[in-house]
mmCIF file of C-alpha atoms in Angstrom:
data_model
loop_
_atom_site.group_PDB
_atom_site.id
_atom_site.type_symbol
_atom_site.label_atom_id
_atom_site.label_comp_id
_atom_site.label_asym_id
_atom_site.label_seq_id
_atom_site.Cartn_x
_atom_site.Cartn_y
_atom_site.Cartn_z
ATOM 1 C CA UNK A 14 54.651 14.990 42.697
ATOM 2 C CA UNK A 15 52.340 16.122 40.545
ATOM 3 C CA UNK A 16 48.538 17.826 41.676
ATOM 4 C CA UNK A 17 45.865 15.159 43.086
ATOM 5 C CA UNK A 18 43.385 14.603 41.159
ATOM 6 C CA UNK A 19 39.913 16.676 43.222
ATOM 7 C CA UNK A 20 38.813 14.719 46.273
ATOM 8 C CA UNK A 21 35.366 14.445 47.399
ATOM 9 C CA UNK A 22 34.185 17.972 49.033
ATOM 10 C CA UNK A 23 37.407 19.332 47.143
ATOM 11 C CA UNK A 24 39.298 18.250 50.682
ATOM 12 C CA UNK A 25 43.071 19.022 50.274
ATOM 13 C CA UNK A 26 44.791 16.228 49.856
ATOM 14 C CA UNK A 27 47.032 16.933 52.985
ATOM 15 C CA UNK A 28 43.621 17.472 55.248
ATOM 16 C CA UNK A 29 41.509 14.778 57.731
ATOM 17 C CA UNK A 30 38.050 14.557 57.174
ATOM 18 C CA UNK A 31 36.184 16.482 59.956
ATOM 19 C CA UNK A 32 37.731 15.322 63.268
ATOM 20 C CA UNK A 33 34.851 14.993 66.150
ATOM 21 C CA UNK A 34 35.892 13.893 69.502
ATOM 22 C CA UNK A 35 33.610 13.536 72.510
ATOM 23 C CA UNK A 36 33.690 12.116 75.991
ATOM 24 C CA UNK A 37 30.792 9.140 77.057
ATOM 25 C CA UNK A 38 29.214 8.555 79.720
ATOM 26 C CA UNK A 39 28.369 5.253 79.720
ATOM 27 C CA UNK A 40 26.759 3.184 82.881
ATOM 28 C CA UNK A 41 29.260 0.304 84.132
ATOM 29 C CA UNK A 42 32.531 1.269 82.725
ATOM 30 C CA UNK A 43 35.134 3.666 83.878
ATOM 31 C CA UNK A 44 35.626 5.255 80.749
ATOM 32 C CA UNK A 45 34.501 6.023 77.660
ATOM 33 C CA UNK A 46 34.658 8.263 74.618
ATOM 34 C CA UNK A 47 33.764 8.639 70.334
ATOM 35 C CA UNK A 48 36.545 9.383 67.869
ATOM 36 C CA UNK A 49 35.178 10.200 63.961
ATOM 37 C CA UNK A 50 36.831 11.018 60.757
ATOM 38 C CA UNK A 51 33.876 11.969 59.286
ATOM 39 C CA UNK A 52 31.616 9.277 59.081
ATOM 40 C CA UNK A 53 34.047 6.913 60.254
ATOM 41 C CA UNK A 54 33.479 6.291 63.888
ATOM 42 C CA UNK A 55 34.020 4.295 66.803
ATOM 43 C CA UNK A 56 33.743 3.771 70.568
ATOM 44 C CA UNK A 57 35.420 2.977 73.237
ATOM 45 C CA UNK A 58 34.707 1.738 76.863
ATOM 46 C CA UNK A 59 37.501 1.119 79.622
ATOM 47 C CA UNK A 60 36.803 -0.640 82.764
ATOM 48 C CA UNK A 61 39.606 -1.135 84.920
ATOM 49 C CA UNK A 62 41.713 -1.595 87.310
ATOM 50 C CA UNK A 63 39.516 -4.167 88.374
ATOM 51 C CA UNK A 64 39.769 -8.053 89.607
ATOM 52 C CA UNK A 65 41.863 -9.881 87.326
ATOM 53 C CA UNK A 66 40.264 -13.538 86.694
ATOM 54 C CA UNK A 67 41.942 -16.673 87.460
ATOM 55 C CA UNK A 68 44.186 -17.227 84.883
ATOM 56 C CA UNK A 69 45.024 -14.150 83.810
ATOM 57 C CA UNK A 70 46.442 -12.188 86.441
ATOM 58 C CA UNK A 71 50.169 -11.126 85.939
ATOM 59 C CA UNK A 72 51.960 -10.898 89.680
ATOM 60 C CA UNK A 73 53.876 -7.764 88.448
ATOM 61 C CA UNK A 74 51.153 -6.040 86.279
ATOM 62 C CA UNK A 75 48.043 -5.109 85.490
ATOM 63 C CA UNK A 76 46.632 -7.438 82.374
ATOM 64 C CA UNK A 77 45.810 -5.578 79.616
ATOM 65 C CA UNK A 78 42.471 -7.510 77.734
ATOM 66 C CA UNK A 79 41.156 -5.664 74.450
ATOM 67 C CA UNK A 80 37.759 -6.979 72.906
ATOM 68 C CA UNK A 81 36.854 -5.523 69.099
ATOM 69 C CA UNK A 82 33.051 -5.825 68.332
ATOM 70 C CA UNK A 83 31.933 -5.387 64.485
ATOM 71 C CA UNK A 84 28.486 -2.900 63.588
ATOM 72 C CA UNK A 85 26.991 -6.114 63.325
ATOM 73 C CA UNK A 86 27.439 -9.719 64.062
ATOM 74 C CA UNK A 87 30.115 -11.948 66.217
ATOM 75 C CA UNK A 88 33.407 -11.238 66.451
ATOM 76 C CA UNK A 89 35.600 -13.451 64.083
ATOM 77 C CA UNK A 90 39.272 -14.014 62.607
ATOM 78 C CA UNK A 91 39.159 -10.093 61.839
ATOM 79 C CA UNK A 92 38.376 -8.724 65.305
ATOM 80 C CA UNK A 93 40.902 -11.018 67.103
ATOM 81 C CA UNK A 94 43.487 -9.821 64.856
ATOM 82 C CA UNK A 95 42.970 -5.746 65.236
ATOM 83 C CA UNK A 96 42.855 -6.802 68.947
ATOM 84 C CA UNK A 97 46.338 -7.932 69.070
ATOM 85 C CA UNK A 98 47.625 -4.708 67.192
ATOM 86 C CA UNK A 99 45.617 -2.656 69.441
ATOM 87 C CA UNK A 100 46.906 -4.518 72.394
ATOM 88 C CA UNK A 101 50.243 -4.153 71.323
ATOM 89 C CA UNK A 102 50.065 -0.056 70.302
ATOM 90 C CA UNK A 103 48.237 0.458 73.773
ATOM 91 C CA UNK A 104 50.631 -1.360 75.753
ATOM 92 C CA UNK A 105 53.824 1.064 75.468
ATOM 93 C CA UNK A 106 51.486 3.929 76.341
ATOM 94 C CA UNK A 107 49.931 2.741 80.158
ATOM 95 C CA UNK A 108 52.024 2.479 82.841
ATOM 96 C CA UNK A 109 50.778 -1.289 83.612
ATOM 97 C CA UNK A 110 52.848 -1.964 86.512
ATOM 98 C CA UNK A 111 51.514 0.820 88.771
ATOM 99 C CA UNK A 112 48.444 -1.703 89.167
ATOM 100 C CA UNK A 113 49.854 -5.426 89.433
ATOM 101 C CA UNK A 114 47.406 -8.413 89.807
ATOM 102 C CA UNK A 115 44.444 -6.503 88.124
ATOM 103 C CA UNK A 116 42.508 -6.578 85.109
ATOM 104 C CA UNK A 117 42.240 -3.689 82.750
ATOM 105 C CA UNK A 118 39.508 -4.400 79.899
ATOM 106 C CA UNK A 119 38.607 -2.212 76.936
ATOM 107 C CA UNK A 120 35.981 -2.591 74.001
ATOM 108 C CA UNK A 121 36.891 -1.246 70.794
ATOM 109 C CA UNK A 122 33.306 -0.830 68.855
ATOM 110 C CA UNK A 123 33.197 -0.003 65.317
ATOM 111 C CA UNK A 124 30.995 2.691 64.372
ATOM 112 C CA UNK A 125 28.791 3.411 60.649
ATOM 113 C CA UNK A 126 30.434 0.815 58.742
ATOM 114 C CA UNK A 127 28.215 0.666 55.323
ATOM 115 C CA UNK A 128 26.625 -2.469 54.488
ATOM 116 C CA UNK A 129 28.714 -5.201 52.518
ATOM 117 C CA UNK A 130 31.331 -4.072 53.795
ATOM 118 C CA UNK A 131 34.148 -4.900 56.334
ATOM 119 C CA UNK A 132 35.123 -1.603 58.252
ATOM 120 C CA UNK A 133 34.519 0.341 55.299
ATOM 121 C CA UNK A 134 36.425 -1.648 52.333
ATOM 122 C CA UNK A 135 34.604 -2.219 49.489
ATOM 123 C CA UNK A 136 34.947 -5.758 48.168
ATOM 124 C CA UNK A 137 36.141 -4.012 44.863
ATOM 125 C CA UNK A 138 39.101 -2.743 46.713
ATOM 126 C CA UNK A 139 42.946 -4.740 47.106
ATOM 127 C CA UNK A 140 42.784 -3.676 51.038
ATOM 128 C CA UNK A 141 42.071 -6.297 53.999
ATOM 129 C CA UNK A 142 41.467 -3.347 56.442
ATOM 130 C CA UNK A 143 40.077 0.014 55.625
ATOM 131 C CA UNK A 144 43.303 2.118 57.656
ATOM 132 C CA UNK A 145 41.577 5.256 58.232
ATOM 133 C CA UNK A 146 38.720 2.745 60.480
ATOM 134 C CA UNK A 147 41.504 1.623 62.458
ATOM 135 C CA UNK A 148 42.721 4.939 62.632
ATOM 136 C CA UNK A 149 39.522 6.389 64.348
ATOM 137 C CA UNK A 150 39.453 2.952 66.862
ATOM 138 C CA UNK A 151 42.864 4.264 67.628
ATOM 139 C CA UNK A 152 42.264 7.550 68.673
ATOM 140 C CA UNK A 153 39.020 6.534 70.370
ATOM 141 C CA UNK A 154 41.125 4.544 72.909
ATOM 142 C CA UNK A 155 43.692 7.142 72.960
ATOM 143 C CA UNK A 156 40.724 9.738 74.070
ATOM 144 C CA UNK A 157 39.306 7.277 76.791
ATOM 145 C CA UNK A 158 42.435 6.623 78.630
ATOM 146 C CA UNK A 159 42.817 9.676 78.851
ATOM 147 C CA UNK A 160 39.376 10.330 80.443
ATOM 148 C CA UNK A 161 40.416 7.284 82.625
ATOM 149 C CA UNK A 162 42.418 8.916 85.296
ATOM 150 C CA UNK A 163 42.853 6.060 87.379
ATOM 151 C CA UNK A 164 45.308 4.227 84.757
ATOM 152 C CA UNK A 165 48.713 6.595 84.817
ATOM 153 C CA UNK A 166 49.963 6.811 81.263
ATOM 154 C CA UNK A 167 53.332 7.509 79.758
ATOM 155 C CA UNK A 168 51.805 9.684 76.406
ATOM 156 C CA UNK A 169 49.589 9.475 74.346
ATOM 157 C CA UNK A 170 49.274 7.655 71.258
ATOM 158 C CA UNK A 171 48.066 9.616 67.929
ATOM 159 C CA UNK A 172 46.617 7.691 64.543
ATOM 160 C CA UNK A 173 47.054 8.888 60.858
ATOM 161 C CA UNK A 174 46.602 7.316 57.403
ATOM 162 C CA UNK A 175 48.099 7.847 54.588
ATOM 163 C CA UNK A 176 46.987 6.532 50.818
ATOM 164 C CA UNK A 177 48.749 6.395 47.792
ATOM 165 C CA UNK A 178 46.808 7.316 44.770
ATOM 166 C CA UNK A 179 47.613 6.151 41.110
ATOM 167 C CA UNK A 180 47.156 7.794 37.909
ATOM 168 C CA UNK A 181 48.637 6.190 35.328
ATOM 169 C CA UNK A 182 52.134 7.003 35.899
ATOM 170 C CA UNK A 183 51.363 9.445 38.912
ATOM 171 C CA UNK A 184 51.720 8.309 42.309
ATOM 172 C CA UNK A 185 50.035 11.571 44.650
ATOM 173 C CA UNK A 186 49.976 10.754 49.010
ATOM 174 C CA UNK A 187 46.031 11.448 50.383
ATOM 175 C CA UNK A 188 45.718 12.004 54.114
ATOM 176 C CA UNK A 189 42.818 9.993 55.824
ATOM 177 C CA UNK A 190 41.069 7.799 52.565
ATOM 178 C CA UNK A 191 37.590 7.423 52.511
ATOM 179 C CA UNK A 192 35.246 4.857 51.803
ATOM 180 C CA UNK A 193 35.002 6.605 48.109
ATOM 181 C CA UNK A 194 38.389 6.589 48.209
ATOM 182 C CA UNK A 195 40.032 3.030 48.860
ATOM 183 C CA UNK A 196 39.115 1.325 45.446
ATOM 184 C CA UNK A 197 41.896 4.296 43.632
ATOM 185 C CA UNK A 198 44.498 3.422 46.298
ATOM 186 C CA UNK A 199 47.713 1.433 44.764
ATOM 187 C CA UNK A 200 49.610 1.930 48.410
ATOM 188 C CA UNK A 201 48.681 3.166 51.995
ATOM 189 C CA UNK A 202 48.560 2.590 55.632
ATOM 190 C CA UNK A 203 48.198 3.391 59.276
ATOM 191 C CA UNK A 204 51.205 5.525 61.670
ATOM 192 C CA UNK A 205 50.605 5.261 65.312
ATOM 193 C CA UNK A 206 52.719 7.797 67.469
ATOM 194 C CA UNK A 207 53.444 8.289 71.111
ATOM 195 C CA UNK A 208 54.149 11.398 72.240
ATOM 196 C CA UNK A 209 55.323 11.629 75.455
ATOM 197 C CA UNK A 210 56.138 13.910 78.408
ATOM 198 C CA UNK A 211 58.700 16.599 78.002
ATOM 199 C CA UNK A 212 61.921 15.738 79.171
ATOM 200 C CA UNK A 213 62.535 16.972 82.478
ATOM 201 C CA UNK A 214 58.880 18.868 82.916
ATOM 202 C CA UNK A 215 56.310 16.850 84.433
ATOM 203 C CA UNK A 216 53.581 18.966 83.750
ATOM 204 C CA UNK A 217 54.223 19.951 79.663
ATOM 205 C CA UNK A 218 53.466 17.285 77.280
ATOM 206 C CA UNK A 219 55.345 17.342 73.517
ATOM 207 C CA UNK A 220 52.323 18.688 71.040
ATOM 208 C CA UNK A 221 53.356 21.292 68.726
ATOM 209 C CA UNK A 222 54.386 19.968 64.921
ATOM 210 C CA UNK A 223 57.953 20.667 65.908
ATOM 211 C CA UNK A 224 58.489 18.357 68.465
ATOM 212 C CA UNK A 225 55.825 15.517 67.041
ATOM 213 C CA UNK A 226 58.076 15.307 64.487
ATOM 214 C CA UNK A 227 60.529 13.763 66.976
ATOM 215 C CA UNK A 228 57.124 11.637 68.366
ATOM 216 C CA UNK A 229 58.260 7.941 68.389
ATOM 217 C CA UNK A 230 56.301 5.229 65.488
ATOM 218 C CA UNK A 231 54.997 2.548 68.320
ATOM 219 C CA UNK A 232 53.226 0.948 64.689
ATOM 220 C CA UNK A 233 52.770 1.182 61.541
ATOM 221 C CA UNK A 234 51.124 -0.544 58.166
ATOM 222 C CA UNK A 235 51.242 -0.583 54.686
ATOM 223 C CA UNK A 236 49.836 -2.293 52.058
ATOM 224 C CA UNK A 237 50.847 -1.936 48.488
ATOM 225 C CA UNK A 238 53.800 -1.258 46.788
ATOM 226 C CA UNK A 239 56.701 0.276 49.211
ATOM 227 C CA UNK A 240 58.796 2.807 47.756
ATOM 228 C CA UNK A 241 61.484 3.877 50.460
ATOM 229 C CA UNK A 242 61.166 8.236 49.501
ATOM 230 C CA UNK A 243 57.066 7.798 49.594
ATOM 231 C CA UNK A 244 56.352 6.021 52.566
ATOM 232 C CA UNK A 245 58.605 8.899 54.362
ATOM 233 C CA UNK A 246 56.715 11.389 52.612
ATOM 234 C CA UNK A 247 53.379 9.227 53.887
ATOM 235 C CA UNK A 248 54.860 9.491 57.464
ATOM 236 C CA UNK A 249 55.596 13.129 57.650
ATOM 237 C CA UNK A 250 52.069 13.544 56.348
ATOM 238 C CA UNK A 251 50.720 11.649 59.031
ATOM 239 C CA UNK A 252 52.821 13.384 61.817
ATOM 240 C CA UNK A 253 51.746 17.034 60.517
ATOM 241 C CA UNK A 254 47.727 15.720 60.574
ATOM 242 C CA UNK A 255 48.566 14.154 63.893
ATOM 243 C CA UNK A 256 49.041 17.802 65.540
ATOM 244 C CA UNK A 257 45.669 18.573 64.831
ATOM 245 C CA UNK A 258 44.364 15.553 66.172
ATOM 246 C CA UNK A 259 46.456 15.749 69.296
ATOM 247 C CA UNK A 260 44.814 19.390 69.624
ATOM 248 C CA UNK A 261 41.251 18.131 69.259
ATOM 249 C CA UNK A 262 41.827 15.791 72.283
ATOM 250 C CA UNK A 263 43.188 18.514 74.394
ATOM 251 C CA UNK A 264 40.209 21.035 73.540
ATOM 252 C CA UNK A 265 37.915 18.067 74.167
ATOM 253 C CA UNK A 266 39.199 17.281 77.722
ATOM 254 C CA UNK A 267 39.289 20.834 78.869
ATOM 255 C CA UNK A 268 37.881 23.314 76.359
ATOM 256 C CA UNK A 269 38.699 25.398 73.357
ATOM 257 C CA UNK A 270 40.189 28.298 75.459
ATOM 258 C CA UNK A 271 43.206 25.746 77.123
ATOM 259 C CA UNK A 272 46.813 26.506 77.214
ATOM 260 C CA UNK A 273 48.040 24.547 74.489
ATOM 261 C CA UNK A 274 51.225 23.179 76.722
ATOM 262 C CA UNK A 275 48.311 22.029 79.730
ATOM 263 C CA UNK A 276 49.490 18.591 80.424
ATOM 264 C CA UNK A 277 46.851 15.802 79.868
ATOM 265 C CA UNK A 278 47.904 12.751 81.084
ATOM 266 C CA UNK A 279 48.280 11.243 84.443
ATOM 267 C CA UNK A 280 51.732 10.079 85.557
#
């Protein structure tokens, strides 16, 4: 492949943005915490286990109900829709039948999405969703069920994206688009990985690059064109940025100074 053509703040084209992560606090939920790639944040809020409603309580199982609220507006078409993916990456990842008959509810709030736009994508660009948004609501959920130690978890779910950039005939992979970034994209997408525990060891959690490598794909997207050797080039990509993100949650949770194999989930 040949060199990428300079991104904005000269950021290497296998590089996130800035990651911040940061734990909530706020009043009525059980949970909460802020996931950015730079300027592209969001929130989340668990409350739960509580009383499941009439009509929605599983006998074997907690019910797992995800809400997606825009910067601005009513929810519509859009929301629903990154609901049910969210819904369906979260799922693998929360042991839901340690809590049967109850309710588990989390809001997924976009963050700093510029005006005229929907989560981020300009209306010049070819791309329904901007990937690296739904990235950052990703991890944001990942970070606050992990702060939620009353729901046990089976890992913990990590979000990447990957664009393809076009130059005439040159095709070169960018790690975690921005907004400036999505009208040059031909190709590019969303990875969602769970790493889980450590076979055998209860209290060590699979985190270095190594063994993420081996993390399973619980979803994925891509628009564009699909070429077979890119789109595992993409995916390795995301994997290798996923480390760091996975490390940022950790150092979050418990500090800069933790042992990097401290387990963080509850089983």
């Amino acid at each position: 492949m040949t060199t990428v053509a300079a991104r904005p703040q000269n950021r290497d084209p296998t590089a996130t943005r800035a990651v911040t992560a940061r734990i909530e606090d706020l009043d009525r939920v059980d949970a909460s915490a802020r996931f950015a790639f730079g300027t592209t944040a969001a929130l989340v809020s668990i409350s739960g286990p509580i009383e499941a409603r009439l009509g929605v309580e599983a006998p074997s199982k907690a019910t797992l109900e995800i809400h997606v609220r825009p910067l601005g507006g009513v929810p519509g078409v859009t929301e629903r829709s990154i609901a049910s993916i969210l819904r369906n990456i979260f799922s693998p990842s929360i042991i839901l039948n340690a809590h049967p008959r109850t309710l588990i509810q989390v809001v997924f709030q976009v963050l700093g999405s510029p005006p005229n736009r929907a989560y981020g994508v300009s209306s010049r660009s070819s791309f329904v969703t901007d990937y690296s948004m739904l990235a950052a609501l990703i991890n944001a959920g990942s970070l606050a069920f992990l702060r939620a130690t009353s729901l046990p978890l089976t890992g913990v779910i990590v979000a990447v994206s990957v664009g393809v950039v076009q130059d005439g005939l040159s095709r070169d992979l960018v790690v975690d688009p921005e907004d400036s970034e999505l009208e040059a994209l031909s190709a590019g997408g969303t990875f969602a990985f769970l790493t889980s525990q450590s076979q055998g060891d209860d209290s060590q959690m699979d985190t270095d690059i190594s063994t993420l490598s081996e993390a399973r794909i619980v979803w994925y997207s891509w628009e564009g064109e699909y070429i077979p050797k890119e789109f595992s080039k993409a995916e390795k990509l995301a994997r290798h940025a996923a480390s760091g993100i996975l490390q940022t949650f950790r150092e979050t949770l418990f500090g800069k100074d933790v042992d990097p194999n401290a387990s963080m989930i509850t089983s």
